[in-house]
Amino acid sequence: MYAADDPAVARERNDAFVELNHLVTSDYGIPGLKAAMRSRGAPAGVVRSPHTPVPEAVAEELAAAVERALD
């Protein structure tokens, strides 16, 4: 977590959240959001038409982005 005396850590964590936000909102949308939720064990349901689930490689990319942002 951010410590008041370490702004570099705060910037690094913010960058991780910005990356995750971009992946979910701009790149992969609802299917990406559901994959990101599943990577943390959250119930996300299924992707409904006209959307399709993200490929496994994308799910792995999203899981890694979630880990960078939350750990």
C-alpha atoms as a printed R data frame, in Angstrom:
   type eleno elety resid chain resno       x       y       z
1  ATOM     1    CA   MET     A     1   0.000   0.000   0.000
2  ATOM     2    CA   TYR     A     2   0.921   3.627  -0.365
3  ATOM     3    CA   ALA     A     3   2.969   5.219   2.364
4  ATOM     4    CA   ALA     A     4   2.932   8.997   2.662
5  ATOM     5    CA   ASP     A     5   6.701   9.069   2.433
6  ATOM     6    CA   ASP     A     6   6.902   7.014  -0.790
7  ATOM     7    CA   PRO     A     7   5.181   8.740  -3.727
8  ATOM     8    CA   ALA     A     8   6.973   6.425  -6.181
9  ATOM     9    CA   VAL     A     9   5.018   3.484  -4.770
10 ATOM    10    CA   ALA     A    10   1.778   5.450  -5.116
11 ATOM    11    CA   ARG     A    11   2.549   6.224  -8.770
12 ATOM    12    CA   GLU     A    12   3.401   2.584  -9.455
13 ATOM    13    CA   ARG     A    13   0.132   1.363  -7.929
14 ATOM    14    CA   ASN     A    14  -1.842   4.027  -9.776
15 ATOM    15    CA   ASP     A    15  -0.237   2.959 -13.053
16 ATOM    16    CA   ALA     A    16  -1.318  -0.624 -12.377
17 ATOM    17    CA   PHE     A    17  -4.914   0.482 -11.788
18 ATOM    18    CA   VAL     A    18  -4.891   2.644 -14.915
19 ATOM    19    CA   GLU     A    19  -3.633  -0.315 -16.952
20 ATOM    20    CA   LEU     A    20  -6.364  -2.592 -15.573
21 ATOM    21    CA   ASN     A    21  -9.027   0.053 -16.191
22 ATOM    22    CA   HIS     A    22  -7.882   0.484 -19.782
23 ATOM    23    CA   LEU     A    23  -7.895  -3.270 -20.439
24 ATOM    24    CA   VAL     A    24 -11.404  -3.689 -19.076
25 ATOM    25    CA   THR     A    25 -13.058  -0.540 -20.414
26 ATOM    26    CA   SER     A    26 -11.283   0.099 -23.706
27 ATOM    27    CA   ASP     A    27  -9.899  -3.217 -24.869
28 ATOM    28    CA   TYR     A    28 -12.099  -6.092 -23.681
29 ATOM    29    CA   GLY     A    29 -15.295  -4.622 -22.232
30 ATOM    30    CA   ILE     A    30 -17.820  -6.759 -20.370
31 ATOM    31    CA   PRO     A    31 -16.190 -10.087 -21.321
32 ATOM    32    CA   GLY     A    32 -12.884  -8.740 -20.001
33 ATOM    33    CA   LEU     A    33 -14.489  -7.513 -16.799
34 ATOM    34    CA   LYS     A    34 -16.005 -10.939 -16.193
35 ATOM    35    CA   ALA     A    35 -12.656 -12.630 -16.835
36 ATOM    36    CA   ALA     A    36 -10.922 -10.221 -14.440
37 ATOM    37    CA   MET     A    37 -13.546 -10.914 -11.769
38 ATOM    38    CA   ARG     A    38 -13.179 -14.662 -12.208
39 ATOM    39    CA   SER     A    39  -9.407 -14.362 -11.788
40 ATOM    40    CA   ARG     A    40 -10.070 -13.260  -8.194
41 ATOM    41    CA   GLY     A    41 -12.743 -15.877  -7.559
42 ATOM    42    CA   ALA     A    42 -15.636 -13.431  -7.773
43 ATOM    43    CA   PRO     A    43 -18.900 -14.690  -9.281
44 ATOM    44    CA   ALA     A    44 -19.142 -13.184 -12.741
45 ATOM    45    CA   GLY     A    45 -21.758 -15.228 -14.562
46 ATOM    46    CA   VAL     A    46 -21.536 -15.992 -18.245
47 ATOM    47    CA   VAL     A    47 -20.993 -13.675 -21.177
48 ATOM    48    CA   ARG     A    48 -24.220 -13.274 -23.132
49 ATOM    49    CA   SER     A    49 -24.785 -12.583 -26.807
50 ATOM    50    CA   PRO     A    50 -23.661 -10.619 -28.730
51 ATOM    51    CA   HIS     A    51 -20.459 -10.858 -26.655
52 ATOM    52    CA   THR     A    52 -18.172 -13.875 -26.508
53 ATOM    53    CA   PRO     A    53 -15.779 -14.910 -23.755
54 ATOM    54    CA   VAL     A    54 -12.237 -13.623 -24.061
55 ATOM    55    CA   PRO     A    55  -9.586 -16.096 -25.268
56 ATOM    56    CA   GLU     A    56  -7.517 -17.865 -22.597
57 ATOM    57    CA   ALA     A    57  -4.451 -15.721 -23.384
58 ATOM    58    CA   VAL     A    58  -6.486 -12.569 -22.738
59 ATOM    59    CA   ALA     A    59  -7.889 -14.028 -19.510
60 ATOM    60    CA   GLU     A    60  -4.303 -14.651 -18.373
61 ATOM    61    CA   GLU     A    61  -3.327 -11.081 -19.335
62 ATOM    62    CA   LEU     A    62  -6.244  -9.715 -17.332
63 ATOM    63    CA   ALA     A    63  -5.453 -11.920 -14.332
64 ATOM    64    CA   ALA     A    64  -1.879 -10.638 -14.352
65 ATOM    65    CA   ALA     A    65  -3.113  -7.026 -14.537
66 ATOM    66    CA   VAL     A    66  -5.458  -7.643 -11.608
67 ATOM    67    CA   GLU     A    67  -2.606  -9.097  -9.572
68 ATOM    68    CA   ARG     A    68  -0.371  -6.085 -10.330
69 ATOM    69    CA   ALA     A    69  -3.150  -3.713  -9.286
70 ATOM    70    CA   LEU     A    70  -4.237  -5.479  -6.114
71 ATOM    71    CA   ASP     A    71  -1.084  -6.973  -4.705
